Amino acid sequence: MMIRIALQSKGRLNEDSLALLAEAGIGIEPSKRKLLSRSDDFPIEILYLRDDDIPHAVERGVADIGIVGLNEYEERQCGAAIVHRLGFGKCRLSLAIPKGESYAGPAYFAGKRIATSYPVILRKFLTEKQIEAEIEEIAGSVEIAPAVGLADAIFDIVSSGGTLVSNGLKEVETAMHSEAVLIATPGLAAEKQALLDQLLFRIESVERSRGKKYILMNIPTDRIPEAAAILPGVKSPTILPLAEAGWSSMHAVVDERALWQKIERLKAIGAEDILVLALEKMIL
Ligand code: ATP
Ligand code: MG
């Protein structure tokens, strides 16, 4: 028994998808990247597709699961189920207009022509705002449409906004926020569902450890209650006696964002020999 996952063959989501699998202990040798490849580490088969084709491939069971942008998933209106949001490939779908135009609200778009590769999502947005506009569907190079007279405005993927600026456009409305999602064929066979559950368990362990560090230090034993209040750890910090009387070693998992501020407070109560280590996986 084997589960088949559809990944983008190249493009923005390819590397991060493979990196996530690698972190979950599923290596795929680059040299083995054909259209269909296997891992030696997990009963999984990788099917490389254009991202446009992934939602339907998963809906129809050509692949059991897949990784695709939420934007692509929504646009295809497919029957595959979202099983997990993956947090990479973040972008938004926005309306943009020539930067010289004045803009007072969505009514601006009434009667305008909008170029996009996402007609379904755009239509839904316009309907919600009760705006009648013309949608010009084009497959690529959407951002030059206004400059060449193909449209008055565009509806496209934005991340930093740099592409808009370099094409003389400004972002005026955001219709959706997107990120990569793991999708699955509805009603997977029990054995495949079990493999998907194993994969999800690994992915969640990887995610839990993101932004976390492992910290250890020596601390006077009588300061442990104060130190434990600064570093609550997962259940509670680990305390080990040192050979030297009156001293203990304390270990805990700590959020990276709070790290330096906590280190200052720990030093202030007598912590010494502080080590901060990378945390690879958190299995709870
Ligand atoms: P394909 O050849 O597979 O059809 P594509 O050109 O349609 O690829 P990409 O540009 O590789 O698609 O983008 C794939 C997905 O990555 C998008 O659907 C979106 O979810 C996400 N994405 C696109 N642009 C960005 C960006 N600038 N930053 C982050 N994520 C992005
Ligand atoms: Mg595509």
Tab-separated table of C-alpha atoms and ligand atoms in Angstrom:
chain	number	residue	atom	x	y	z
A	1	MET	CA	0.000	0.000	0.000
A	2	MET	CA	1.237	3.397	-1.020
A	3	ILE	CA	-0.159	6.911	-0.922
A	4	ARG	CA	0.300	9.207	-3.897
A	5	ILE	CA	0.871	12.932	-3.438
A	6	ALA	CA	0.643	15.518	-6.220
A	7	LEU	CA	3.195	18.334	-5.961
A	8	GLN	CA	3.882	21.303	-8.205
A	9	SER	CA	6.559	20.171	-10.675
A	10	LYS	CA	8.301	23.535	-10.647
A	11	GLY	CA	7.404	26.990	-9.514
A	12	ARG	CA	6.836	28.666	-6.203
A	13	LEU	CA	5.493	25.771	-4.169
A	14	ASN	CA	7.826	23.043	-5.391
A	15	GLU	CA	10.805	23.664	-3.124
A	16	ASP	CA	8.850	24.345	0.050
A	17	SER	CA	6.688	21.267	-0.515
A	18	LEU	CA	9.739	19.039	-0.907
A	19	ALA	CA	11.402	20.720	2.086
A	20	LEU	CA	8.349	19.979	4.231
A	21	LEU	CA	8.421	16.309	3.222
A	22	ALA	CA	12.153	16.197	3.956
A	23	GLU	CA	11.563	17.643	7.439
A	24	ALA	CA	8.928	14.960	7.929
A	25	GLY	CA	11.625	12.381	7.228
A	26	ILE	CA	10.606	11.746	3.631
A	27	GLY	CA	13.544	12.325	1.336
A	28	ILE	CA	13.236	12.442	-2.426
A	29	GLU	CA	16.482	12.407	-4.323
A	30	PRO	CA	16.637	15.292	-6.798
A	31	SER	CA	18.046	12.948	-9.422
A	32	LYS	CA	14.990	10.748	-9.034
A	33	ARG	CA	12.593	13.579	-9.779
A	34	LYS	CA	10.826	12.251	-12.821
A	35	LEU	CA	7.101	12.753	-13.362
A	36	LEU	CA	6.499	10.061	-10.802
A	37	SER	CA	8.998	9.189	-8.098
A	38	ARG	CA	9.141	7.313	-4.827
A	39	SER	CA	10.755	7.794	-1.476
A	40	ASP	CA	12.818	5.119	0.213
A	41	ASP	CA	11.670	6.408	3.621
A	42	PHE	CA	7.871	6.230	3.489
A	43	PRO	CA	5.316	4.420	1.323
A	44	ILE	CA	4.671	7.503	-0.774
A	45	GLU	CA	4.762	8.221	-4.469
A	46	ILE	CA	5.239	11.773	-5.785
A	47	LEU	CA	3.353	12.881	-8.895
A	48	TYR	CA	4.666	16.168	-10.309
A	49	LEU	CA	2.026	18.333	-11.988
A	50	ARG	CA	1.304	21.930	-12.989
A	51	ASP	CA	-0.416	23.518	-10.035
A	52	ASP	CA	-3.526	24.126	-12.178
A	53	ASP	CA	-4.017	20.369	-12.496
A	54	ILE	CA	-3.539	19.389	-8.859
A	55	PRO	CA	-7.050	20.093	-7.474
A	56	HIS	CA	-8.801	17.919	-10.067
A	57	ALA	CA	-6.165	15.197	-9.942
A	58	VAL	CA	-6.839	14.897	-6.211
A	59	GLU	CA	-10.599	15.233	-6.575
A	60	ARG	CA	-10.625	12.321	-9.027
A	61	GLY	CA	-8.212	10.195	-7.026
A	62	VAL	CA	-5.417	10.289	-9.634
A	63	ALA	CA	-3.434	11.393	-6.598
A	64	ASP	CA	-4.691	10.673	-3.066
A	65	ILE	CA	-3.395	13.927	-1.640
A	66	GLY	CA	-1.763	17.068	-2.967
A	67	ILE	CA	-0.185	20.387	-2.062
A	68	VAL	CA	-1.566	23.447	-3.821
A	69	GLY	CA	-2.225	27.136	-3.210
A	70	LEU	CA	-5.582	27.866	-1.607
A	71	ASN	CA	-6.149	30.347	-4.457
A	72	GLU	CA	-5.800	27.573	-7.045
A	73	TYR	CA	-7.984	25.248	-4.979
A	74	GLU	CA	-10.755	27.860	-4.668
A	75	GLU	CA	-10.577	28.804	-8.323
A	76	ARG	CA	-11.047	25.172	-9.447
A	77	GLN	CA	-14.063	24.766	-7.127
A	78	CYS	CA	-13.114	21.173	-6.705
A	79	GLY	CA	-14.461	18.471	-4.430
A	80	ALA	CA	-11.150	17.564	-2.790
A	81	ALA	CA	-11.048	18.274	0.939
A	82	ILE	CA	-8.596	20.618	2.659
A	83	VAL	CA	-6.944	18.609	5.424
A	84	HIS	CA	-4.256	21.008	6.607
A	85	ARG	CA	-3.070	24.567	6.069
A	86	LEU	CA	0.677	24.550	5.563
A	87	GLY	CA	1.663	28.165	6.212
A	88	PHE	CA	4.027	28.627	3.268
A	89	GLY	CA	3.353	30.146	-0.173
A	90	LYS	CA	1.536	33.002	1.469
A	91	CYS	CA	0.101	35.582	-0.883
A	92	ARG	CA	-3.154	37.429	-1.504
A	93	LEU	CA	-5.477	37.959	-4.417
A	94	SER	CA	-6.028	41.655	-4.944
A	95	LEU	CA	-7.511	44.191	-7.302
A	96	ALA	CA	-5.076	46.786	-8.617
A	97	ILE	CA	-5.550	49.877	-10.766
A	98	PRO	CA	-3.222	52.355	-12.505
A	99	LYS	CA	-1.457	54.332	-9.789
A	100	GLY	CA	-2.625	57.732	-11.063
A	101	GLU	CA	-6.308	56.858	-10.632
A	102	SER	CA	-8.147	58.105	-7.579
A	103	TYR	CA	-9.956	55.389	-5.676
A	104	ALA	CA	-12.831	55.760	-3.237
A	105	GLY	CA	-14.104	52.184	-2.917
A	106	PRO	CA	-15.196	49.052	-4.786
A	107	ALA	CA	-17.833	51.015	-6.744
A	108	TYR	CA	-14.856	52.173	-8.819
A	109	PHE	CA	-14.998	48.848	-10.650
A	110	ALA	CA	-18.587	49.202	-11.908
A	111	GLY	CA	-18.498	48.902	-15.692
A	112	LYS	CA	-14.730	48.412	-15.757
A	113	ARG	CA	-12.813	45.608	-17.487
A	114	ILE	CA	-10.691	43.538	-15.126
A	115	ALA	CA	-8.001	41.149	-16.355
A	116	THR	CA	-7.347	38.027	-14.287
A	117	SER	CA	-6.415	34.347	-14.241
A	118	TYR	CA	-8.877	33.887	-11.354
A	119	PRO	CA	-12.321	34.597	-12.878
A	120	VAL	CA	-14.234	32.396	-10.412
A	121	ILE	CA	-12.829	34.062	-7.289
A	122	LEU	CA	-13.152	37.515	-8.842
A	123	ARG	CA	-16.774	36.905	-9.897
A	124	LYS	CA	-17.621	35.818	-6.363
A	125	PHE	CA	-15.982	38.921	-4.886
A	126	LEU	CA	-17.758	41.265	-7.307
A	127	THR	CA	-21.113	39.584	-6.675
A	128	GLU	CA	-20.660	39.983	-2.915
A	129	LYS	CA	-19.943	43.683	-3.422
A	130	GLN	CA	-22.846	43.925	-5.908
A	131	ILE	CA	-20.617	45.267	-8.643
A	132	GLU	CA	-21.133	44.600	-12.340
A	133	ALA	CA	-17.827	44.515	-14.163
A	134	GLU	CA	-16.425	42.737	-17.173
A	135	ILE	CA	-13.895	39.963	-16.531
A	136	GLU	CA	-11.154	39.450	-19.098
A	137	GLU	CA	-9.652	36.024	-18.476
A	138	ILE	CA	-5.992	35.731	-19.400
A	139	ALA	CA	-3.549	32.986	-18.483
A	140	GLY	CA	-0.475	35.069	-17.674
A	141	SER	CA	1.237	38.479	-17.759
A	142	VAL	CA	-1.887	39.898	-16.143
A	143	GLU	CA	-0.023	42.889	-14.725
A	144	ILE	CA	0.668	44.436	-18.139
A	145	ALA	CA	-3.004	44.305	-19.213
A	146	PRO	CA	-3.836	47.919	-18.216
A	147	ALA	CA	-0.691	49.352	-19.846
A	148	VAL	CA	-1.460	47.664	-23.180
A	149	GLY	CA	-5.127	48.630	-23.118
A	150	LEU	CA	-6.485	45.139	-22.523
A	151	ALA	CA	-8.187	46.083	-19.259
A	152	ASP	CA	-8.778	48.946	-16.824
A	153	ALA	CA	-7.696	46.979	-13.783
A	154	ILE	CA	-6.265	43.624	-12.761
A	155	PHE	CA	-7.055	40.965	-10.192
A	156	ASP	CA	-3.956	38.939	-9.401
A	157	ILE	CA	-1.620	37.380	-6.859
A	158	VAL	CA	0.302	39.886	-4.746
A	159	SER	CA	2.967	39.148	-2.156
A	160	SER	CA	5.379	42.051	-1.731
A	161	GLY	CA	3.619	44.311	-4.215
A	162	GLY	CA	6.846	44.921	-6.135
A	163	THR	CA	5.437	43.615	-9.424
A	164	LEU	CA	2.492	46.004	-9.173
A	165	VAL	CA	4.713	49.002	-8.513
A	166	SER	CA	7.029	48.188	-11.395
A	167	ASN	CA	3.976	48.039	-13.679
A	168	GLY	CA	2.603	51.378	-12.515
A	169	LEU	CA	-0.252	49.831	-10.523
A	170	LYS	CA	-1.541	50.167	-6.963
A	171	GLU	CA	-3.373	47.574	-4.891
A	172	VAL	CA	-6.813	48.774	-3.781
A	173	GLU	CA	-8.824	45.726	-2.599
A	174	THR	CA	-7.887	42.293	-1.270
A	175	ALA	CA	-10.349	39.490	-2.000
A	176	MET	CA	-8.573	36.564	-0.355
A	177	HIS	CA	-5.476	35.490	1.538
A	178	SER	CA	-3.818	32.318	0.329
A	179	GLU	CA	-1.259	29.805	1.521
A	180	ALA	CA	-0.328	26.273	0.510
A	181	VAL	CA	-2.829	23.651	1.656
A	182	LEU	CA	-2.738	19.874	1.841
A	183	ILE	CA	-5.795	18.447	0.101
A	184	ALA	CA	-7.126	14.885	-0.080
A	185	THR	CA	-9.494	12.778	-2.142
A	186	PRO	CA	-12.787	12.510	-0.273
A	187	GLY	CA	-13.367	9.062	1.236
A	188	LEU	CA	-9.832	7.677	1.085
A	189	ALA	CA	-9.525	3.926	1.678
A	190	ALA	CA	-8.725	3.104	5.303
A	191	GLU	CA	-5.099	2.098	4.619
A	192	LYS	CA	-4.421	5.313	2.709
A	193	GLN	CA	-6.145	7.344	5.398
A	194	ALA	CA	-3.806	5.703	7.939
A	195	LEU	CA	-0.782	6.781	5.862
A	196	LEU	CA	-2.219	10.301	5.579
A	197	ASP	CA	-2.682	10.378	9.364
A	198	GLN	CA	0.968	9.357	9.850
A	199	LEU	CA	2.081	12.068	7.463
A	200	LEU	CA	-0.083	14.677	9.226
A	201	PHE	CA	1.312	13.643	12.598
A	202	ARG	CA	4.834	14.226	11.284
A	203	ILE	CA	3.924	17.554	9.695
A	204	GLU	CA	2.350	18.754	12.934
A	205	SER	CA	5.477	17.779	14.891
A	206	VAL	CA	7.609	19.758	12.471
A	207	GLU	CA	5.288	22.757	12.722
A	208	ARG	CA	5.205	22.659	16.497
A	209	SER	CA	8.982	22.906	16.681
A	210	ARG	CA	9.110	25.957	14.366
A	211	GLY	CA	10.213	29.073	16.167
A	212	LYS	CA	11.104	27.033	19.270
A	213	LYS	CA	14.504	26.596	20.927
A	214	TYR	CA	15.820	24.277	23.581
A	215	ILE	CA	17.481	26.169	26.418
A	216	LEU	CA	19.610	24.807	29.243
A	217	MET	CA	21.457	26.576	32.031
A	218	ASN	CA	22.895	26.225	35.463
A	219	ILE	CA	20.944	27.940	38.207
A	220	PRO	CA	21.241	28.212	41.997
A	221	THR	CA	18.797	25.588	43.333
A	222	ASP	CA	17.022	28.128	45.553
A	223	ARG	CA	16.130	30.243	42.486
A	224	ILE	CA	14.352	27.383	40.677
A	225	PRO	CA	10.792	28.551	41.477
A	226	GLU	CA	11.526	31.968	39.941
A	227	ALA	CA	13.273	30.429	36.945
A	228	ALA	CA	10.384	28.005	36.384
A	229	ALA	CA	7.988	30.953	36.299
A	230	ILE	CA	10.091	32.511	33.503
A	231	LEU	CA	10.425	29.193	31.610
A	232	PRO	CA	7.261	27.133	31.990
A	233	GLY	CA	8.442	24.584	29.375
A	234	VAL	CA	6.046	22.148	27.714
A	235	LYS	CA	4.773	20.377	30.845
A	236	SER	CA	7.241	21.910	33.242
A	237	PRO	CA	10.987	22.491	33.001
A	238	THR	CA	13.385	19.608	33.600
A	239	ILE	CA	15.582	20.091	36.716
A	240	LEU	CA	18.693	17.994	37.301
A	241	PRO	CA	21.002	18.329	40.308
A	242	LEU	CA	24.584	19.350	39.556
A	243	ALA	CA	27.528	17.663	41.273
A	244	GLU	CA	28.235	21.031	42.904
A	245	ALA	CA	25.974	21.521	45.946
A	246	GLY	CA	23.370	24.291	45.694
A	247	TRP	CA	23.323	24.281	41.891
A	248	SER	CA	20.933	22.675	39.390
A	249	SER	CA	20.674	22.353	35.646
A	250	MET	CA	17.395	23.478	34.148
A	251	HIS	CA	16.133	22.594	30.633
A	252	ALA	CA	13.076	23.891	28.808
A	253	VAL	CA	11.583	24.580	25.393
A	254	VAL	CA	11.182	28.268	24.707
A	255	ASP	CA	9.581	30.394	22.022
A	256	GLU	CA	12.256	32.084	19.950
A	257	ARG	CA	10.492	35.458	19.989
A	258	ALA	CA	10.696	35.616	23.785
A	259	LEU	CA	14.191	34.148	23.979
A	260	TRP	CA	16.419	37.172	24.647
A	261	GLN	CA	14.014	38.817	27.020
A	262	LYS	CA	13.847	35.559	29.045
A	263	ILE	CA	17.620	35.152	29.016
A	264	GLU	CA	18.002	38.626	30.543
A	265	ARG	CA	15.560	37.759	33.309
A	266	LEU	CA	17.265	34.403	33.964
A	267	LYS	CA	20.693	36.048	34.177
A	268	ALA	CA	19.259	38.527	36.659
A	269	ILE	CA	18.308	35.681	39.021
A	270	GLY	CA	21.704	34.004	38.755
A	271	ALA	CA	21.507	31.695	35.717
A	272	GLU	CA	24.909	30.838	34.249
A	273	ASP	CA	26.328	28.790	31.368
A	274	ILE	CA	23.223	29.240	29.247
A	275	LEU	CA	23.039	27.093	26.096
A	276	VAL	CA	20.429	27.572	23.381
A	277	LEU	CA	20.007	24.682	20.965
A	278	ALA	CA	17.999	24.172	17.802
A	279	LEU	CA	14.892	22.083	18.254
A	280	GLU	CA	14.166	19.750	15.389
A	281	LYS	CA	10.921	17.943	16.210
A	282	MET	CA	8.388	18.117	19.007
A	283	ILE	CA	6.488	14.861	19.459
A	284	LEU	CA	3.763	15.352	22.030
B	1	ATP	P1	2.553	26.068	-12.869
B	1	ATP	O1	3.609	26.031	-13.905
B	1	ATP	O2	2.670	24.915	-11.921
B	1	ATP	O3	1.158	26.233	-13.416
B	1	ATP	P2	2.233	28.804	-11.936
B	1	ATP	O4	3.076	29.712	-12.752
B	1	ATP	O5	0.780	28.724	-12.216
B	1	ATP	O6	2.890	27.356	-11.969
B	1	ATP	P3	3.508	29.791	-9.503
B	1	ATP	O7	3.831	31.183	-9.902
B	1	ATP	O8	4.624	28.810	-9.398
B	1	ATP	O9	2.336	29.189	-10.404
B	1	ATP	O10	2.742	29.869	-8.118
B	1	ATP	C1	2.208	28.727	-7.503
B	1	ATP	C2	1.431	29.148	-6.280
B	1	ATP	O11	2.326	29.758	-5.341
B	1	ATP	C3	0.354	30.205	-6.519
B	1	ATP	O12	-0.869	29.635	-6.946
B	1	ATP	C4	0.237	30.839	-5.150
B	1	ATP	O13	-0.558	30.043	-4.286
B	1	ATP	C5	1.663	30.803	-4.652
B	1	ATP	N1	2.365	32.063	-4.974
B	1	ATP	C6	2.400	32.687	-6.153
B	1	ATP	N2	3.131	33.801	-6.101
B	1	ATP	C7	3.587	33.898	-4.867
B	1	ATP	C8	4.428	34.828	-4.189
B	1	ATP	N3	4.917	35.887	-4.795
B	1	ATP	N4	4.705	34.580	-2.905
B	1	ATP	C9	4.224	33.505	-2.284
B	1	ATP	N5	3.423	32.596	-2.874
B	1	ATP	C10	3.110	32.782	-4.133
B	2	MG	MG	-0.384	27.334	-12.810
